[in-house]
PDB file of C-alpha atoms in Angstrom:
ATOM      1  CA  UNK A   1      98.956 -27.653  35.409  1.00 67.00           C
ATOM      2  CA  UNK A   2      95.548 -26.111  35.736  1.00 65.00           C
ATOM      3  CA  UNK A   3      94.931 -23.765  39.179  1.00 67.00           C
ATOM      4  CA  UNK A   4      99.297 -23.573  40.115  1.00 72.00           C
ATOM      5  CA  UNK A   5     101.219 -23.773  36.823  1.00 69.00           C
ATOM      6  CA  UNK A   6      98.178 -21.940  35.107  1.00 69.00           C
ATOM      7  CA  UNK A   7      99.274 -24.492  31.763  1.00 69.00           C
ATOM      8  CA  UNK A   8      96.467 -25.585  30.814  1.00 71.00           C
ATOM      9  CA  UNK A   9      92.498 -24.541  30.947  1.00 68.00           C
ATOM     10  CA  UNK A  10      90.500 -26.718  33.382  1.00 70.00           C
ATOM     11  CA  UNK A  11      87.016 -26.040  32.059  1.00 68.00           C
ATOM     12  CA  UNK A  12      85.303 -25.512  29.213  1.00 66.00           C
ATOM     13  CA  UNK A  13      85.886 -25.259  24.739  1.00 71.00           C
ATOM     14  CA  UNK A  14      88.638 -23.760  24.546  1.00 71.00           C
ATOM     15  CA  UNK A  15      90.215 -25.329  21.324  1.00 72.00           C
ATOM     16  CA  UNK A  16      92.725 -28.005  22.056  1.00 73.00           C
ATOM     17  CA  UNK A  17      95.112 -27.085  25.110  1.00 69.00           C
ATOM     18  CA  UNK A  18      91.368 -28.100  26.102  1.00 72.00           C
ATOM     19  CA  UNK A  19      91.230 -31.882  25.691  1.00 75.00           C
ATOM     20  CA  UNK A  20      94.566 -32.183  26.485  1.00 79.00           C
ATOM     21  CA  UNK A  21      93.899 -32.543  30.364  1.00 80.00           C
ATOM     22  CA  UNK A  22      90.401 -34.945  30.249  1.00 80.00           C
ATOM     23  CA  UNK A  23      92.731 -36.674  27.461  1.00 82.00           C
ATOM     24  CA  UNK A  24      95.743 -37.241  29.656  1.00 84.00           C
ATOM     25  CA  UNK A  25      92.478 -38.131  32.774  1.00 82.00           C
ATOM     26  CA  UNK A  26      91.040 -40.671  30.683  1.00 84.00           C
ATOM     27  CA  UNK A  27      94.650 -41.588  29.005  1.00 86.00           C
ATOM     28  CA  UNK A  28      96.903 -42.925  32.121  1.00 87.00           C
ATOM     29  CA  UNK A  29      94.517 -45.244  33.766  1.00 86.00           C
ATOM     30  CA  UNK A  30      94.355 -47.515  30.626  1.00 87.00           C
ATOM     31  CA  UNK A  31      98.205 -46.686  29.288  1.00 88.00           C
ATOM     32  CA  UNK A  32      98.545 -48.325  32.657  1.00 90.00           C
ATOM     33  CA  UNK A  33      96.685 -51.305  31.997  1.00 88.00           C
ATOM     34  CA  UNK A  34      97.449 -51.812  29.475  1.00 89.00           C
ATOM     35  CA  UNK A  35     101.876 -52.017  29.986  1.00 90.00           C
ATOM     36  CA  UNK A  36     100.547 -53.559  33.148  1.00 91.00           C
ATOM     37  CA  UNK A  37      99.564 -56.610  30.381  1.00 89.00           C
ATOM     38  CA  UNK A  38     101.907 -56.116  28.245  1.00 89.00           C
ATOM     39  CA  UNK A  39     105.292 -56.326  30.418  1.00 90.00           C
ATOM     40  CA  UNK A  40     105.943 -58.931  31.900  1.00 90.00           C
ATOM     41  CA  UNK A  41     104.149 -60.652  28.462  1.00 88.00           C
ATOM     42  CA  UNK A  42     107.536 -58.555  27.259  1.00 88.00           C
ATOM     43  CA  UNK A  43     109.143 -60.762  29.219  1.00 89.00           C
ATOM     44  CA  UNK A  44     108.502 -63.703  29.516  1.00 89.00           C
ATOM     45  CA  UNK A  45     108.367 -63.279  24.700  1.00 85.00           C
ATOM     46  CA  UNK A  46     112.190 -62.541  25.967  1.00 85.00           C
ATOM     47  CA  UNK A  47     112.545 -65.857  27.337  1.00 86.00           C
ATOM     48  CA  UNK A  48     111.690 -67.870  24.187  1.00 85.00           C
ATOM     49  CA  UNK A  49     114.407 -69.681  21.817  1.00 87.00           C
ATOM     50  CA  UNK A  50     114.007 -68.309  18.584  1.00 84.00           C
ATOM     51  CA  UNK A  51     114.795 -64.576  19.772  1.00 84.00           C
ATOM     52  CA  UNK A  52     118.280 -66.151  21.043  1.00 85.00           C
ATOM     53  CA  UNK A  53     118.388 -67.353  17.323  1.00 88.00           C
ATOM     54  CA  UNK A  54     117.997 -64.398  16.137  1.00 86.00           C
ATOM     55  CA  UNK A  55     120.735 -62.009  18.300  1.00 86.00           C
ATOM     56  CA  UNK A  56     122.545 -65.275  17.216  1.00 88.00           C
ATOM     57  CA  UNK A  57     121.709 -64.483  13.348  1.00 88.00           C
ATOM     58  CA  UNK A  58     123.951 -61.022  14.105  1.00 86.00           C
ATOM     59  CA  UNK A  59     119.619 -58.576  14.238  1.00 85.00           C
ATOM     60  CA  UNK A  60     119.807 -55.389  16.580  1.00 86.00           C
ATOM     61  CA  UNK A  61     118.088 -54.839  19.598  1.00 85.00           C
ATOM     62  CA  UNK A  62     116.491 -52.669  18.210  1.00 84.00           C
ATOM     63  CA  UNK A  63     115.238 -54.933  15.725  1.00 86.00           C
ATOM     64  CA  UNK A  64     114.487 -57.440  18.204  1.00 83.00           C
ATOM     65  CA  UNK A  65     112.950 -55.971  20.205  1.00 82.00           C
ATOM     66  CA  UNK A  66     110.164 -55.394  17.783  1.00 79.00           C
ATOM     67  CA  UNK A  67     109.162 -56.550  15.069  1.00 79.00           C
ATOM     68  CA  UNK A  68     110.405 -60.083  17.222  1.00 79.00           C
ATOM     69  CA  UNK A  69     109.614 -60.405  21.031  1.00 82.00           C
ATOM     70  CA  UNK A  70     106.587 -56.841  20.175  1.00 84.00           C
ATOM     71  CA  UNK A  71     104.784 -58.192  18.375  1.00 82.00           C
ATOM     72  CA  UNK A  72     104.675 -62.106  20.068  1.00 82.00           C
ATOM     73  CA  UNK A  73     104.384 -59.509  22.934  1.00 84.00           C
ATOM     74  CA  UNK A  74     100.694 -57.553  21.733  1.00 84.00           C
ATOM     75  CA  UNK A  75      98.011 -60.517  20.911  1.00 84.00           C
ATOM     76  CA  UNK A  76      96.891 -60.784  24.931  1.00 85.00           C
ATOM     77  CA  UNK A  77      97.661 -56.834  24.795  1.00 87.00           C
ATOM     78  CA  UNK A  78      95.556 -56.626  21.664  1.00 86.00           C
ATOM     79  CA  UNK A  79      92.934 -59.011  23.246  1.00 85.00           C
ATOM     80  CA  UNK A  80      92.610 -56.266  25.708  1.00 88.00           C
ATOM     81  CA  UNK A  81      92.574 -52.765  24.257  1.00 85.00           C
ATOM     82  CA  UNK A  82      88.906 -54.352  22.221  1.00 81.00           C
ATOM     83  CA  UNK A  83      87.549 -54.066  25.616  1.00 83.00           C
ATOM     84  CA  UNK A  84      88.942 -50.964  27.054  1.00 87.00           C
ATOM     85  CA  UNK A  85      87.085 -48.995  24.517  1.00 84.00           C
ATOM     86  CA  UNK A  86      83.987 -50.033  26.390  1.00 76.00           C
ATOM     87  CA  UNK A  87      85.463 -48.948  30.365  1.00 78.00           C
ATOM     88  CA  UNK A  88      86.790 -44.876  27.770  1.00 82.00           C
ATOM     89  CA  UNK A  89      83.236 -44.739  26.846  1.00 79.00           C
ATOM     90  CA  UNK A  90      81.280 -45.250  30.355  1.00 76.00           C
ATOM     91  CA  UNK A  91      84.448 -42.515  32.086  1.00 77.00           C
ATOM     92  CA  UNK A  92      83.645 -39.768  29.390  1.00 80.00           C
ATOM     93  CA  UNK A  93      81.108 -39.462  31.436  1.00 79.00           C
ATOM     94  CA  UNK A  94      82.950 -39.000  35.147  1.00 80.00           C
ATOM     95  CA  UNK A  95      85.496 -37.355  33.033  1.00 82.00           C
ATOM     96  CA  UNK A  96      83.322 -34.841  30.184  1.00 80.00           C
ATOM     97  CA  UNK A  97      81.005 -33.705  33.150  1.00 77.00           C
ATOM     98  CA  UNK A  98      84.602 -33.174  36.018  1.00 78.00           C
ATOM     99  CA  UNK A  99      85.437 -30.728  32.900  1.00 78.00           C
ATOM    100  CA  UNK A 100      82.784 -28.946  31.671  1.00 77.00           C
ATOM    101  CA  UNK A 101      82.432 -30.638  28.174  1.00 79.00           C
ATOM    102  CA  UNK A 102      79.787 -31.120  25.563  1.00 80.00           C
ATOM    103  CA  UNK A 103      79.968 -34.573  24.692  1.00 81.00           C
ATOM    104  CA  UNK A 104      78.496 -38.599  24.979  1.00 82.00           C
ATOM    105  CA  UNK A 105      78.729 -38.752  28.493  1.00 79.00           C
ATOM    106  CA  UNK A 106      77.303 -35.129  29.239  1.00 81.00           C
ATOM    107  CA  UNK A 107      75.011 -35.861  26.624  1.00 86.00           C
ATOM    108  CA  UNK A 108      73.638 -39.710  29.077  1.00 85.00           C
ATOM    109  CA  UNK A 109      73.857 -37.624  32.035  1.00 84.00           C
ATOM    110  CA  UNK A 110      71.587 -34.515  30.340  1.00 87.00           C
ATOM    111  CA  UNK A 111      69.058 -38.236  29.233  1.00 91.00           C
ATOM    112  CA  UNK A 112      69.011 -39.588  32.723  1.00 90.00           C
ATOM    113  CA  UNK A 113      68.730 -36.651  34.293  1.00 92.00           C
ATOM    114  CA  UNK A 114      66.035 -35.097  31.392  1.00 93.00           C
ATOM    115  CA  UNK A 115      64.387 -39.282  31.681  1.00 92.00           C
ATOM    116  CA  UNK A 116      64.691 -38.969  27.778  1.00 90.00           C
ATOM    117  CA  UNK A 117      64.664 -42.861  27.792  1.00 93.00           C
ATOM    118  CA  UNK A 118      64.670 -42.430  23.569  1.00 93.00           C
ATOM    119  CA  UNK A 119      68.216 -40.959  24.363  1.00 92.00           C
ATOM    120  CA  UNK A 120      70.336 -43.102  26.474  1.00 91.00           C
ATOM    121  CA  UNK A 121      69.421 -46.221  24.236  1.00 92.00           C
ATOM    122  CA  UNK A 122      70.524 -44.510  21.438  1.00 92.00           C
ATOM    123  CA  UNK A 123      73.392 -43.558  23.355  1.00 88.00           C
ATOM    124  CA  UNK A 124      73.581 -47.397  24.727  1.00 87.00           C
ATOM    125  CA  UNK A 125      73.108 -48.484  21.074  1.00 91.00           C
ATOM    126  CA  UNK A 126      76.038 -46.245  20.390  1.00 89.00           C
ATOM    127  CA  UNK A 127      78.247 -47.808  22.285  1.00 86.00           C
ATOM    128  CA  UNK A 128      77.017 -51.027  21.615  1.00 88.00           C
ATOM    129  CA  UNK A 129      77.676 -50.934  17.989  1.00 90.00           C
ATOM    130  CA  UNK A 130      81.764 -48.951  19.312  1.00 87.00           C
ATOM    131  CA  UNK A 131      82.390 -51.911  21.390  1.00 87.00           C
ATOM    132  CA  UNK A 132      81.852 -53.987  18.839  1.00 89.00           C
ATOM    133  CA  UNK A 133      83.581 -52.182  15.669  1.00 90.00           C
ATOM    134  CA  UNK A 134      86.909 -51.699  18.100  1.00 88.00           C
ATOM    135  CA  UNK A 135      86.695 -56.092  18.242  1.00 87.00           C
ATOM    136  CA  UNK A 136      86.514 -56.699  15.540  1.00 90.00           C
ATOM    137  CA  UNK A 137      89.445 -54.381  14.157  1.00 90.00           C
ATOM    138  CA  UNK A 138      90.979 -56.111  16.963  1.00 87.00           C
ATOM    139  CA  UNK A 139      89.903 -59.428  15.494  1.00 86.00           C
ATOM    140  CA  UNK A 140      91.633 -58.187  12.130  1.00 87.00           C
ATOM    141  CA  UNK A 141      94.823 -56.970  13.043  1.00 86.00           C
ATOM    142  CA  UNK A 142      95.653 -60.043  14.829  1.00 83.00           C
ATOM    143  CA  UNK A 143      96.680 -61.807  11.477  1.00 82.00           C
ATOM    144  CA  UNK A 144      98.960 -58.173  10.755  1.00 83.00           C
ATOM    145  CA  UNK A 145     101.003 -59.318  14.159  1.00 81.00           C
ATOM    146  CA  UNK A 146     101.622 -62.476  14.899  1.00 75.00           C
ATOM    147  CA  UNK A 147     101.394 -64.528  11.094  1.00 73.00           C
ATOM    148  CA  UNK A 148      99.906 -67.519  12.922  1.00 73.00           C
ATOM    149  CA  UNK A 149      97.198 -66.339  13.051  1.00 74.00           C
ATOM    150  CA  UNK A 150      95.579 -66.835   9.145  1.00 71.00           C
ATOM    151  CA  UNK A 151      92.415 -65.161   8.304  1.00 60.00           C
ATOM    152  CA  UNK A 152      91.556 -69.086   7.136  1.00 58.00           C
ATOM    153  CA  UNK A 153      89.280 -68.562   3.161  1.00 57.00           C
ATOM    154  CA  UNK A 154      88.295 -72.792   3.126  1.00 50.00           C
ATOM    155  CA  UNK A 155      86.966 -72.367   7.128  1.00 52.00           C
ATOM    156  CA  UNK A 156      83.014 -72.635   5.260  1.00 54.00           C
ATOM    157  CA  UNK A 157      84.375 -74.877   2.778  1.00 51.00           C
ATOM    158  CA  UNK A 158      85.371 -77.859   5.330  1.00 51.00           C
ATOM    159  CA  UNK A 159      81.517 -77.582   6.863  1.00 52.00           C
TER     160      UNK A 159
END
């Protein structure tokens, strides 16, 4: 796409077009992992009796797939999406170096080479913060996806 077809630039910062190859580089391994996790979960969910009941009530196949089966199959995948955020941050180091992009990955490489400990510590704290926020968002999305999971208001009252 870059050398033979000359569609996308291989290095540098030439606007939005130069983001496509690095984004695809980061997305393919994560997307494959998500697909490996979601496909068997979706198959198992579609084999559940409640899916047959929904079909018997006359729901379209798209509604069965997206509204009923996908929502229940997405719970394990959502859990792993929170963990994948850390993998994306670590993959950014290599991807930004290969594609000569400026970003947090290149900042880490430069700071390590220059033995700049405060910058490395700041990036580690930032990465930990992003990881925690991503997992918090995943936990907050659970009740929206699966109504059986509720945010109990009386959890502290029972204690």
